[in-house]
Short mmCIF file of C-alpha atoms and ligand atoms in Angstrom, two decimals:
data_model
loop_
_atom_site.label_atom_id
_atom_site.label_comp_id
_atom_site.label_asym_id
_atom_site.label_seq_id
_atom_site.Cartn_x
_atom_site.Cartn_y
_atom_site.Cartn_z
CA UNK A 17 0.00 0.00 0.00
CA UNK A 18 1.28 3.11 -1.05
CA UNK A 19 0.76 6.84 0.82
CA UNK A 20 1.17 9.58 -1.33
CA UNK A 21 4.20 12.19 -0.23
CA UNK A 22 3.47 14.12 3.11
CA UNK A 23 4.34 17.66 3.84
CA UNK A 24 6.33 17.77 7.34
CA UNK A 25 4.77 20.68 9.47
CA UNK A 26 7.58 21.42 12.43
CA UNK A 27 4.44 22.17 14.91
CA UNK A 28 1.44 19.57 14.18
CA UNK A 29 2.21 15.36 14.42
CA UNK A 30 2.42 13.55 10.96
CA UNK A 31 -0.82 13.08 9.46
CA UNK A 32 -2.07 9.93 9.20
CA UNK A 33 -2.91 8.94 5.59
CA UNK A 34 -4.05 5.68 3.68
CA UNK A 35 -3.34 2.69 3.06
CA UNK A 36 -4.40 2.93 0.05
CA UNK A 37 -4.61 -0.01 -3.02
CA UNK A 38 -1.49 0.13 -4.86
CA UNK A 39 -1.59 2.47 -8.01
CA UNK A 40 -1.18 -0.25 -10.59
CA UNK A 41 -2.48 -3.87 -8.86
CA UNK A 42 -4.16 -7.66 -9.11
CA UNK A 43 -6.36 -6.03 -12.17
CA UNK A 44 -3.41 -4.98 -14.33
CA UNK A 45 -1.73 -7.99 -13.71
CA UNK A 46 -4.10 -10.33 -14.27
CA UNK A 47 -4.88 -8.40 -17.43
CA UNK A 48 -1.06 -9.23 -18.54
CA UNK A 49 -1.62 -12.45 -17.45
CA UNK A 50 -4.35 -12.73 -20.38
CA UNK A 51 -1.91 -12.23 -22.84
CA UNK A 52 -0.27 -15.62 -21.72
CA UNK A 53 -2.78 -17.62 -22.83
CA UNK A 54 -2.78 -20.12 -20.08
CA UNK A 55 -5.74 -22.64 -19.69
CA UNK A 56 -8.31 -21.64 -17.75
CA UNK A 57 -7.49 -23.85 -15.05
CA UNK A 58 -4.22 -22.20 -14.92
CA UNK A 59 -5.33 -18.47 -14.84
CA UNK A 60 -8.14 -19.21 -11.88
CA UNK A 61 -5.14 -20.55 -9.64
CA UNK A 62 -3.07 -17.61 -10.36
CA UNK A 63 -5.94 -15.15 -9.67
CA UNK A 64 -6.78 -16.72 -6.30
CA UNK A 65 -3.31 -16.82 -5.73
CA UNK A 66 -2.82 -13.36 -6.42
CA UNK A 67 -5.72 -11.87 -4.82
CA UNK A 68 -5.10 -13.65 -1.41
CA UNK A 69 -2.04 -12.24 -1.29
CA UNK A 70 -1.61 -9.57 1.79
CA UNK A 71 1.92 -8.53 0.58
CA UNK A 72 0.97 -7.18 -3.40
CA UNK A 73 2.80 -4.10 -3.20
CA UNK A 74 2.47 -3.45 -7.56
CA UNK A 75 5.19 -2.65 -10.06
CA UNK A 76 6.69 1.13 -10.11
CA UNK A 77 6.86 0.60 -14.40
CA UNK A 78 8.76 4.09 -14.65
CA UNK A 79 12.24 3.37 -15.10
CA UNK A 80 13.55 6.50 -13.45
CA UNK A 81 12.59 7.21 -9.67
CA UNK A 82 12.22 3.64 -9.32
CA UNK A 83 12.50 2.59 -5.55
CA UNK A 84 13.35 -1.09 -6.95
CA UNK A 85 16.37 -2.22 -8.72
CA UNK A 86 15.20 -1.12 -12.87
CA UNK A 87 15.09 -4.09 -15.04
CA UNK A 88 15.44 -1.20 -17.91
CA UNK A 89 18.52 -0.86 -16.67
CA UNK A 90 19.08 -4.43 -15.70
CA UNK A 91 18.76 -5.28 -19.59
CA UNK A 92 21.20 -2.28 -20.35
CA UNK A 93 23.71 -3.87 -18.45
CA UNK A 94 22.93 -7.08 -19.65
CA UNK A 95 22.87 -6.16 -23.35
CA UNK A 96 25.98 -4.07 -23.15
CA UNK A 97 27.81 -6.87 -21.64
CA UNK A 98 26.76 -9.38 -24.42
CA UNK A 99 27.50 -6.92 -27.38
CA UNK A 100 30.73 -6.08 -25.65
CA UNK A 101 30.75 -2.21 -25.46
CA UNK A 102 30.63 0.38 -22.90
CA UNK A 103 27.35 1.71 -22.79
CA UNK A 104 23.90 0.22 -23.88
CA UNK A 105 20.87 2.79 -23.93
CA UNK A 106 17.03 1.12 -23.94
CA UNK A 107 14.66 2.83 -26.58
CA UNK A 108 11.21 2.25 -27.55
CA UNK A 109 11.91 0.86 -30.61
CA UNK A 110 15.33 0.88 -33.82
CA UNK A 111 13.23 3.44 -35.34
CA UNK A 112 13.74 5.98 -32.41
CA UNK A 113 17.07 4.36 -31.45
CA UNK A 114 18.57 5.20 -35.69
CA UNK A 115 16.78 9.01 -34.83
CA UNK A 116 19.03 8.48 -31.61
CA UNK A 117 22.24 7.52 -33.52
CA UNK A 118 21.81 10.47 -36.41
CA UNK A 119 21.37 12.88 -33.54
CA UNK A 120 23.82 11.75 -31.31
CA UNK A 121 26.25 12.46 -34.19
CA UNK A 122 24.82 15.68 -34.66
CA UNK A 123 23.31 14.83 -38.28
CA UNK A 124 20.81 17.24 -39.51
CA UNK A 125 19.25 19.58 -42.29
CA UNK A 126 21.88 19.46 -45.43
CA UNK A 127 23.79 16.11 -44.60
CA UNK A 128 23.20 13.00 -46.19
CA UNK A 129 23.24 9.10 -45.05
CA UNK A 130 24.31 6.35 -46.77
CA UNK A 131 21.67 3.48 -46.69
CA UNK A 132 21.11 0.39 -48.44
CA UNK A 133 18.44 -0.12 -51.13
CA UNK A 134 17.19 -3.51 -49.19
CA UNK A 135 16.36 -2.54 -45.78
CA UNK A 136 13.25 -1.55 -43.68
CA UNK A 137 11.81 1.44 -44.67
CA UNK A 138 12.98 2.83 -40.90
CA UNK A 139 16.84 2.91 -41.49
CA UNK A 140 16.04 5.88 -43.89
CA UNK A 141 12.63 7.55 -42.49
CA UNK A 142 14.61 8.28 -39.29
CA UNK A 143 17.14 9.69 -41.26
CA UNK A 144 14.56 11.94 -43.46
CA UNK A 145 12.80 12.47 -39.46
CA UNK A 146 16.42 13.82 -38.46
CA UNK A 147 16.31 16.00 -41.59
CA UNK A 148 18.70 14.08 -43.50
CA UNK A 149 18.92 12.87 -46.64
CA UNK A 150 19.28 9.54 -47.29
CA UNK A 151 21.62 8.29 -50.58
CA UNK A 152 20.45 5.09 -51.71
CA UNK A 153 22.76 2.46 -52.21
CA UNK A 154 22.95 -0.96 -54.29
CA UNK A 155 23.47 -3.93 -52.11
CA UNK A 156 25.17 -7.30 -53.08
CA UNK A 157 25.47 -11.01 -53.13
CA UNK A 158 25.53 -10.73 -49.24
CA UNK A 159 21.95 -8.85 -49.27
CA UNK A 160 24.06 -5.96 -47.72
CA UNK A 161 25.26 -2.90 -48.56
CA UNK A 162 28.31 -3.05 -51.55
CA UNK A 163 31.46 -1.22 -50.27
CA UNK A 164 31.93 -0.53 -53.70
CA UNK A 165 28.76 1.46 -54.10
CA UNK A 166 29.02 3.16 -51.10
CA UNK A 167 32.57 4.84 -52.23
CA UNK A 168 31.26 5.87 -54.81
CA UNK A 169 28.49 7.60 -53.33
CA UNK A 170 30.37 9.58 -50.55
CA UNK A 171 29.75 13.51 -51.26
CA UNK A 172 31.03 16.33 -49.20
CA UNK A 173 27.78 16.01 -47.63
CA UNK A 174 27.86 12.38 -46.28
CA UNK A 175 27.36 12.43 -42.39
CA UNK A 176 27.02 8.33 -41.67
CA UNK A 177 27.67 5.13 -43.66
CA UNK A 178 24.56 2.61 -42.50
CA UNK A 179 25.18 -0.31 -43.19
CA UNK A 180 22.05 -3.31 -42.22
CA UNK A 181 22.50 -6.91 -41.81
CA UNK A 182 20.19 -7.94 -43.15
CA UNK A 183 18.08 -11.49 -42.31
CA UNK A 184 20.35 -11.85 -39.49
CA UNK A 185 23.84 -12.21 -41.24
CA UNK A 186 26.39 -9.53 -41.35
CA UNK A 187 27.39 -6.97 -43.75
CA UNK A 188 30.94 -7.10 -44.90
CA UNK A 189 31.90 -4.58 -41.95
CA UNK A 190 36.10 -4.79 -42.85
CA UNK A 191 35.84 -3.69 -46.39
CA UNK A 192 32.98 -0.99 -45.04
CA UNK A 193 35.08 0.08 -42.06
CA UNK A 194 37.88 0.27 -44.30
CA UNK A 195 35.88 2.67 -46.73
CA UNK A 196 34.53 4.90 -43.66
CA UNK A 197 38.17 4.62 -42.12
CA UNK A 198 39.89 6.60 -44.85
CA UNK A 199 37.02 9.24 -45.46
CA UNK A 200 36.98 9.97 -42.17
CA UNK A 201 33.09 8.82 -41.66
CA UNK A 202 31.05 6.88 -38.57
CA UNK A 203 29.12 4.17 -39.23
CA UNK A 204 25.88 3.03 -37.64
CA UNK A 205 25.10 -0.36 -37.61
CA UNK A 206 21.43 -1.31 -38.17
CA UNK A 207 21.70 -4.52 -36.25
CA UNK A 208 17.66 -4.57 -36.39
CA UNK A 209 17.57 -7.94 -37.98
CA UNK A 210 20.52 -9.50 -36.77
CA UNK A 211 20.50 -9.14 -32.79
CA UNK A 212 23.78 -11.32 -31.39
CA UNK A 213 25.72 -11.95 -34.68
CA UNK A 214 28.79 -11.31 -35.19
CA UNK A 215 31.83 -10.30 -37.46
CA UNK A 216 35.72 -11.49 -36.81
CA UNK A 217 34.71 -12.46 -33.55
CA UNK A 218 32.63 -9.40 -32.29
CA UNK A 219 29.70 -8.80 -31.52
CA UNK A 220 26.97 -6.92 -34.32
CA UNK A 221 26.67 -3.47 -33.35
CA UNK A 222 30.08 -2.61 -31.59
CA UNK A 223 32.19 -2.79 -34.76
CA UNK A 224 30.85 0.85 -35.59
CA UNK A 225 30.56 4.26 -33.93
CA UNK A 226 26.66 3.32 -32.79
CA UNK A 227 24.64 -0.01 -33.04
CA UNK A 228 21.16 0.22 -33.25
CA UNK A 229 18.48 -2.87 -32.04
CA UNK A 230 15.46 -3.48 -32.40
CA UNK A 231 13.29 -6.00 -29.91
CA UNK A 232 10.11 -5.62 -31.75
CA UNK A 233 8.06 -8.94 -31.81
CA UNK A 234 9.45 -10.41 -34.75
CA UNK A 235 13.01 -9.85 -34.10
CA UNK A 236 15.66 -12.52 -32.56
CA UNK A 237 15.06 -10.78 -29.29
CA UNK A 238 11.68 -9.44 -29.38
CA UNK A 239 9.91 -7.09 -25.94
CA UNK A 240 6.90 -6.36 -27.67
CA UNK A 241 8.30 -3.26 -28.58
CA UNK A 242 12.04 -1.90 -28.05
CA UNK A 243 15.33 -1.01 -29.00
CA UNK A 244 18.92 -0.45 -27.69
CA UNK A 245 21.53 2.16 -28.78
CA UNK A 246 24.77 0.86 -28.42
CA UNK A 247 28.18 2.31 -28.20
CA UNK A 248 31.88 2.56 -26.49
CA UNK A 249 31.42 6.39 -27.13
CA UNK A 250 30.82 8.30 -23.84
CA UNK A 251 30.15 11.92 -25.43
CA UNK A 252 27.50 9.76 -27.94
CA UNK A 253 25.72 8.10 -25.21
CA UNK A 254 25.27 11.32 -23.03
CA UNK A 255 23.65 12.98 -26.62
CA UNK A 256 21.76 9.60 -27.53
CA UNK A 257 20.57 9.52 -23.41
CA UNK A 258 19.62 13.09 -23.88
CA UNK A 259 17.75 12.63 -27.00
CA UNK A 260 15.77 9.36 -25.35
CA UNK A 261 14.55 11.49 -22.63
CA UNK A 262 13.63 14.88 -23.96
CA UNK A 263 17.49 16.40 -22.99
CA UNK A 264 16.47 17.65 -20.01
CA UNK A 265 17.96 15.01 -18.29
CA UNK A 266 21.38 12.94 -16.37
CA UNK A 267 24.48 13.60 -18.04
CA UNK A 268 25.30 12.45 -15.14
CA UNK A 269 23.88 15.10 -13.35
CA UNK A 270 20.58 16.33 -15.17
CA UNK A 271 20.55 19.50 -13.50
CA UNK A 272 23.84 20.66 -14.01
CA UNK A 273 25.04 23.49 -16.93
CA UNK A 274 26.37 22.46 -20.38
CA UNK A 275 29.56 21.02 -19.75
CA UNK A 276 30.29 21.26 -23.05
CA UNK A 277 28.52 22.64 -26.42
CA UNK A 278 26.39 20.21 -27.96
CA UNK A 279 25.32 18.92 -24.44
CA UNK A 280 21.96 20.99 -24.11
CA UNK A 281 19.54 20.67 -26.39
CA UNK A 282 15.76 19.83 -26.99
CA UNK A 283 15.44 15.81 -28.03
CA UNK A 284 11.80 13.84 -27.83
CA UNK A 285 10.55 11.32 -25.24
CA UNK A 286 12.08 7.22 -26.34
CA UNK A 287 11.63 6.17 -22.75
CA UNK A 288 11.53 2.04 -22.49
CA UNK A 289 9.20 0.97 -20.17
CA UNK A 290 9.66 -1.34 -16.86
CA UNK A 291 7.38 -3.86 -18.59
CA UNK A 292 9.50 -4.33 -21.87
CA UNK A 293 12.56 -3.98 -19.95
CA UNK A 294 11.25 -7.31 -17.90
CA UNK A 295 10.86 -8.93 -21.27
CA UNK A 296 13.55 -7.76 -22.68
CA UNK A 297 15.80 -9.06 -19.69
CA UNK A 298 14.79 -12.31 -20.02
CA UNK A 299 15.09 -12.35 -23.74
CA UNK A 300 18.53 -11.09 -23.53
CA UNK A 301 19.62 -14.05 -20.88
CA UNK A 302 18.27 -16.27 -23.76
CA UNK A 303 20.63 -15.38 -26.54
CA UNK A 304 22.83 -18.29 -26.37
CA UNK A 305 20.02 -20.97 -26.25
CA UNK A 306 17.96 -19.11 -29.49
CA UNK A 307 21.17 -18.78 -31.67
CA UNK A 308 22.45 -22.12 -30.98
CA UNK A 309 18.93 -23.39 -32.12
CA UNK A 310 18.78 -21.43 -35.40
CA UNK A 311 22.22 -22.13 -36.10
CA UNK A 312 21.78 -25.77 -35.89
CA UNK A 313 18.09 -25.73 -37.74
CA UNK A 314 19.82 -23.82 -40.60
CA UNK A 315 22.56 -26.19 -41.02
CA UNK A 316 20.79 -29.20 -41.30
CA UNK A 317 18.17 -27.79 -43.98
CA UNK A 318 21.16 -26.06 -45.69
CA UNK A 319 23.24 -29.27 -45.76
CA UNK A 320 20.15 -31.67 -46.77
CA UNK A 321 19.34 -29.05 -49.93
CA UNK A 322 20.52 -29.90 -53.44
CA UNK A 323 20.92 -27.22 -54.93
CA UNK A 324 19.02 -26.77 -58.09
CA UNK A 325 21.14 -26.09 -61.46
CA UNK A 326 22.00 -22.21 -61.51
CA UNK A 327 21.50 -21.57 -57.76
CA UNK A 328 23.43 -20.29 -55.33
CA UNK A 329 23.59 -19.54 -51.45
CA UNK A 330 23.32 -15.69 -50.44
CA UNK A 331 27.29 -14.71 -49.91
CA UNK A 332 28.05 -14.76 -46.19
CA UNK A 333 31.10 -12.65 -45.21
CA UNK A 334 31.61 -14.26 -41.94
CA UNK A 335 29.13 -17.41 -41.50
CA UNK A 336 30.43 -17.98 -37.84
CA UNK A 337 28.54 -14.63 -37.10
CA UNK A 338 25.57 -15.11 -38.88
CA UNK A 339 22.56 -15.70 -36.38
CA UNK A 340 21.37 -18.32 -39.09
CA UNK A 341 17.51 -16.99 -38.78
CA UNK A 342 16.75 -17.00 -42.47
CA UNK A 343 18.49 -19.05 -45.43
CA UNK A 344 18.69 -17.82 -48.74
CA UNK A 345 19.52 -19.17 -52.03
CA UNK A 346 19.45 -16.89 -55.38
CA UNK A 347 17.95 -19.17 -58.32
CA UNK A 348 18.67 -18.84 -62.24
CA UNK A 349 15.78 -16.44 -63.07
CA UNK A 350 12.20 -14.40 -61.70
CA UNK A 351 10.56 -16.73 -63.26
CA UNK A 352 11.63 -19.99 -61.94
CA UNK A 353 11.76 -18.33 -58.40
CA UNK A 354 8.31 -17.76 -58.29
CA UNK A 355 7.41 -21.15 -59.66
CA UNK A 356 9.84 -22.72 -57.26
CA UNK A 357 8.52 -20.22 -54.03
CA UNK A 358 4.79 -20.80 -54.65
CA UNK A 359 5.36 -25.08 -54.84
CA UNK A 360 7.34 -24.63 -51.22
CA UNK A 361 4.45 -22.57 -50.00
CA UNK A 362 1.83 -25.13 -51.32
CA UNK A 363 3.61 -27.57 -49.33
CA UNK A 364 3.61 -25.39 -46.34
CA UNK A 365 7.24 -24.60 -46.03
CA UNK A 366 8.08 -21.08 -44.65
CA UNK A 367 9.24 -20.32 -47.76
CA UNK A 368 9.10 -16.17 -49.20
CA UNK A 369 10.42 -15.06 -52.12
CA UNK A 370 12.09 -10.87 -51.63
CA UNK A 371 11.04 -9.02 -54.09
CA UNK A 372 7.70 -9.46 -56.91
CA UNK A 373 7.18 -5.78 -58.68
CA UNK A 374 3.42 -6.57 -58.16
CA UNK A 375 3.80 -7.04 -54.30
CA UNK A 376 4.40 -4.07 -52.29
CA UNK A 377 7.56 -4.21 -49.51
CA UNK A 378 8.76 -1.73 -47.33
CA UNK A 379 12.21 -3.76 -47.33
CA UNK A 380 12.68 -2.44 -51.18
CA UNK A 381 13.17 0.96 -52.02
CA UNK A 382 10.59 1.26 -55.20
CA UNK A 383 8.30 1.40 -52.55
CA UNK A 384 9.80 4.12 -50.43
CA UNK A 385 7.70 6.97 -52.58
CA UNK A 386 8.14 8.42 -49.31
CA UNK A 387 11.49 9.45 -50.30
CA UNK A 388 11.50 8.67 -54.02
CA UNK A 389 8.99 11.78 -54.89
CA UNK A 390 10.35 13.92 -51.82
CA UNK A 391 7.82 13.68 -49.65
CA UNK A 392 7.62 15.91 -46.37
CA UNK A 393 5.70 16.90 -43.17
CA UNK A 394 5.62 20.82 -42.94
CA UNK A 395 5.67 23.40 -45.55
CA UNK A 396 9.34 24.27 -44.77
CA UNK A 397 9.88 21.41 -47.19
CA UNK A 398 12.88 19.70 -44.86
CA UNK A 399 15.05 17.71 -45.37
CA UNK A 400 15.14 18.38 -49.49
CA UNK A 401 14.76 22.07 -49.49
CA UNK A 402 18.13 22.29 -47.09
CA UNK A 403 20.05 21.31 -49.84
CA UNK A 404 19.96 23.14 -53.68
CA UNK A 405 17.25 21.01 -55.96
CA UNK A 406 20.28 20.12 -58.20
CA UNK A 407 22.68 18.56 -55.75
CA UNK A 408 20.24 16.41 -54.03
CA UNK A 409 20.88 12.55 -55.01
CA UNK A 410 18.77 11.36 -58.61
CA UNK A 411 15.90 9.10 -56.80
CA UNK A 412 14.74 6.68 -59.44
CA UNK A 413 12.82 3.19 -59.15
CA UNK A 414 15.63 2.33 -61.78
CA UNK A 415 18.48 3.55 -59.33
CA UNK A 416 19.87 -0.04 -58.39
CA UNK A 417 18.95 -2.48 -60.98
CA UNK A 418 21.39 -4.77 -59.02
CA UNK A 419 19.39 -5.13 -55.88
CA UNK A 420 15.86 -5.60 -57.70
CA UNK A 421 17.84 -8.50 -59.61
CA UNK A 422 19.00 -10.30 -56.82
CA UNK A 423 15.97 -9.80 -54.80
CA UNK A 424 13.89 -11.05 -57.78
CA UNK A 425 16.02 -14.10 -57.72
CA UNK A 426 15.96 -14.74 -53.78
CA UNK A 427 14.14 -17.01 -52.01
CA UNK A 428 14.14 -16.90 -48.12
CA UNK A 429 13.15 -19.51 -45.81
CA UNK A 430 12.50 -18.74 -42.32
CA UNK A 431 14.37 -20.77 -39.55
CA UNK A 432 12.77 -21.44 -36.18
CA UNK A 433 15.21 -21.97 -33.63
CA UNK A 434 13.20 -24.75 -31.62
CA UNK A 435 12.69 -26.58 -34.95
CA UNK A 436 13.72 -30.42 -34.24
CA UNK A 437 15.59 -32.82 -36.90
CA UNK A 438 13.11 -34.22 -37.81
CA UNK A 439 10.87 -30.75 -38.73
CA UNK A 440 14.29 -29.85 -40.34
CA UNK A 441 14.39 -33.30 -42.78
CA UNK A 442 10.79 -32.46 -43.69
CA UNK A 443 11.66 -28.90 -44.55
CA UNK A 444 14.77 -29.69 -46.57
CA UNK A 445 12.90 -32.51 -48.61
CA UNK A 446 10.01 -30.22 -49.19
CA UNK A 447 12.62 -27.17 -50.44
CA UNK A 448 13.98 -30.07 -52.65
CA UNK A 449 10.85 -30.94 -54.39
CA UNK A 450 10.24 -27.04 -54.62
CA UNK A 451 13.38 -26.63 -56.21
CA UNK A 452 12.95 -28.89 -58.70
CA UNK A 453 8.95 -27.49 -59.83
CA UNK A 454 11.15 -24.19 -60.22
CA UNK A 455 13.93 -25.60 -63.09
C1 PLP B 20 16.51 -3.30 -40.71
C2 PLP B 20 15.52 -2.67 -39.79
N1 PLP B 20 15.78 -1.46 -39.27
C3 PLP B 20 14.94 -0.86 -38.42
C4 PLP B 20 13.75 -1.46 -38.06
C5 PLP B 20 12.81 -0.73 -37.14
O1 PLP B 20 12.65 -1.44 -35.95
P1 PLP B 20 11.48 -1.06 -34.92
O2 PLP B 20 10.26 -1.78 -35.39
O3 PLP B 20 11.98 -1.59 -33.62
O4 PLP B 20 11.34 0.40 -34.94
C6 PLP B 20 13.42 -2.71 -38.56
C7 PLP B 20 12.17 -3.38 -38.18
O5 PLP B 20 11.58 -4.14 -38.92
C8 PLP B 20 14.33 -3.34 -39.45
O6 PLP B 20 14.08 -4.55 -39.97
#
């Protein structure tokens, strides 16, 4: 039972409040319960259980000004420690922690980001939401961004190189390091899809200046909702912490002047909550069990598959790191793709193909009309009217006829990571008979 905050008068006795039922109680949790889905049986034992019980204090579900221990900041630690960097910030989502990363680097009207031309729509609407401008770029074998490309579209604008690894394998982060090393760029890593993978031995998301997670439900670690920002960069964490929590606050000491320039300033309201933090905790202390499971579901189906005349695996630059929760082949053609994607699907295998012109995807860029015909929210016409209408990058649905090529040619089955041998020897037979109604 909670009292709310007393007044201490020097001459009258302390007044003598309450109790009162906790702010947030048996109802709420019982209503979180639901979303269990235990039998009926079940859920009556746990509400007479919980009801009955004298002590129910209820959560505090603010992460700040929390008289308990904050499992927000439990999973920080916990995160930061498996990615192996210095500081992990919780978010509500990658979305706000990419905004986050551009801001923390101080991106804004009149720079540019380089981003992939295969990615979620977000990696480039939170740079367009920071007022940047995102340069598309073609992607590769690897269903990552090309280092190639990206050289060649470095302008004396470029703030960030972004690269996103994409279906849970990693980019090829030397050869893009290398490229960001001698212009003088950062690089965020849109580690979105790819939560625990790794390249040369480290962890996703600490190669670059700023890794950026997402824990929404359909990601390796999934809270519902959620994100970390993740970095070895003190200065960047204090500007990404600021920006989480409208910048009025910590650094260490919230109340305290600038310390430096660039430490005050006005940022938005990415707060994670205590009850995705809970989640997120646990999901976190799971890591090791998930990827061992998808790694060893993906190599059986890979190794049982035989390969159909003309096909090929998706390039993986380091396939110790990849987190193995999709497998990809490229076949000879569109055509036979299809043919072979829909005779998988008859047969019920969790088979998609990437990219059909007649099937909208906010993974492909055609689709991002968004950016394509320069869309924006107020009439000061940000981010393209910071930059003359002749130097802003040549948007076309033609722009990377390498990406809609490979795409087109992609098929992607989804790995489960509790999948047992034997689901994995009915998969790989079915994606054999698949294969073969393709050629
Ligand atoms: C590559 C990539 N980046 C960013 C996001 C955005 O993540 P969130 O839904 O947590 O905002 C996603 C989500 O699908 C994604 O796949």
């Amino acid at each position: 039972m909670a009292a709310p905050t007393e007044m201490k008068s020097k001459t009258e006795p302390a007044l003598s409040l309450g109790p009162y039922p906790t702010k947030i109680g048996a109802e709420e949790l019982l209503e979180l319960i639901d979303l269990w889905e235990f039998t009926p049986e079940t859920r009556a034992r746990l509400q007479s259980l919980i009801e009955e019980d004298p002590g129910l204090r209820g959560p505090h579900l603010f992460r700040y000004y929390n008289p308990r221990p904050s499992k927000v900041e439990a999973a920080e630690r916990a995160f930061a420690e498996l990615i192996g960097v210095n500081h992990c910030l919780a978010v509500n989502s990658c979305t706000s922690a990419l905004v986050c990363a551009y801001r923390a680097l101080g991106i804004g009207a009149g720079d540019e980001v380089i981003v992939p031309a295969y990615t979620f729509f977000a990696t480039a609407a939170a740079a367009v939401a920071s007022n940047a401008i995102p340069v598309i770029v073609e992607i590769d074998e690897t269903l990552c961004l090309d280092p190639a490309a990206v050289e060649k579209a470095i302008t004396r604008r470029t703030k960030a190189i972004v690269p996103v690894h994409m279906r849970g394998a990693p980019a090829q982060m030397d050869a893009i390091l290398d490229v960001a090393g001698r212009k003088g760029l950062p690089v965020i890593e849109d580690v979105a899809q790819a939560g625990g993978g790794a390249f040369g031995g480290r962890r996703l998301g600490s190669l670059g200046k700023i890794g950026c997670f997402s824990f929404d439900y359909y990601k390796v670690h999934a809270s519902g909702e959620g994100g970390f920002v993740a970095t070895d960069d003190d200065w960047l964490y204090t500007r990404a912490q600021s920006w989480h929590d409208t910048a009025a606050c910590w650094r260490p000491n919230r109340f305290a002047r600038e310390r430096q320039p660039g430490e005050l300033f006005c940022g938005e309201n990415y707060r994670m909550s205590e009850l995705q933090g809970a989640v997120a905790l646990a999901q976190i202390r799971k890591t090791d069990a998930m990827l061992a499971g998808y790694r060893r579901a993906h190599r059986q189906i890979k190794d049982r598959i035989d390969p159909a005349p003309g096909m090929t695996f998706r390039r993986v630059p380091d396939e110790s790191g990849d987190t193995s929760i999709a497998l990809v082949f490229f076949l000879k053609d569109a055509e036979s793709t299809r043919k072979a994607m829909f005779a998988m699907q008859e047969m019920g295998v969790p088979a998609g193909g990437i990219y059909d012109h007649k099937v909208r995807d906010w993974h492909i860029f055609t689709y991002w009309e968004h950016i394509l015909d320069r869309k924006h929210v107020a009439p000061d016409g940000l981010p393209w009217s910071a930059v003359p209408a002749d130097e802003l990058p040549r948007y076309s649905r033609e722009m990377c006829p390498r990406t809609l090529d490979l795409l087109g040619r992609a098929i992607m089955i989804d790995i489960h990571w509790q999948y047992t041998a034997d689901d994995c020897e009915q998969i790989a037979e079915r994606i054999n008979r698949g294969l073969r109604a393709g050629s």
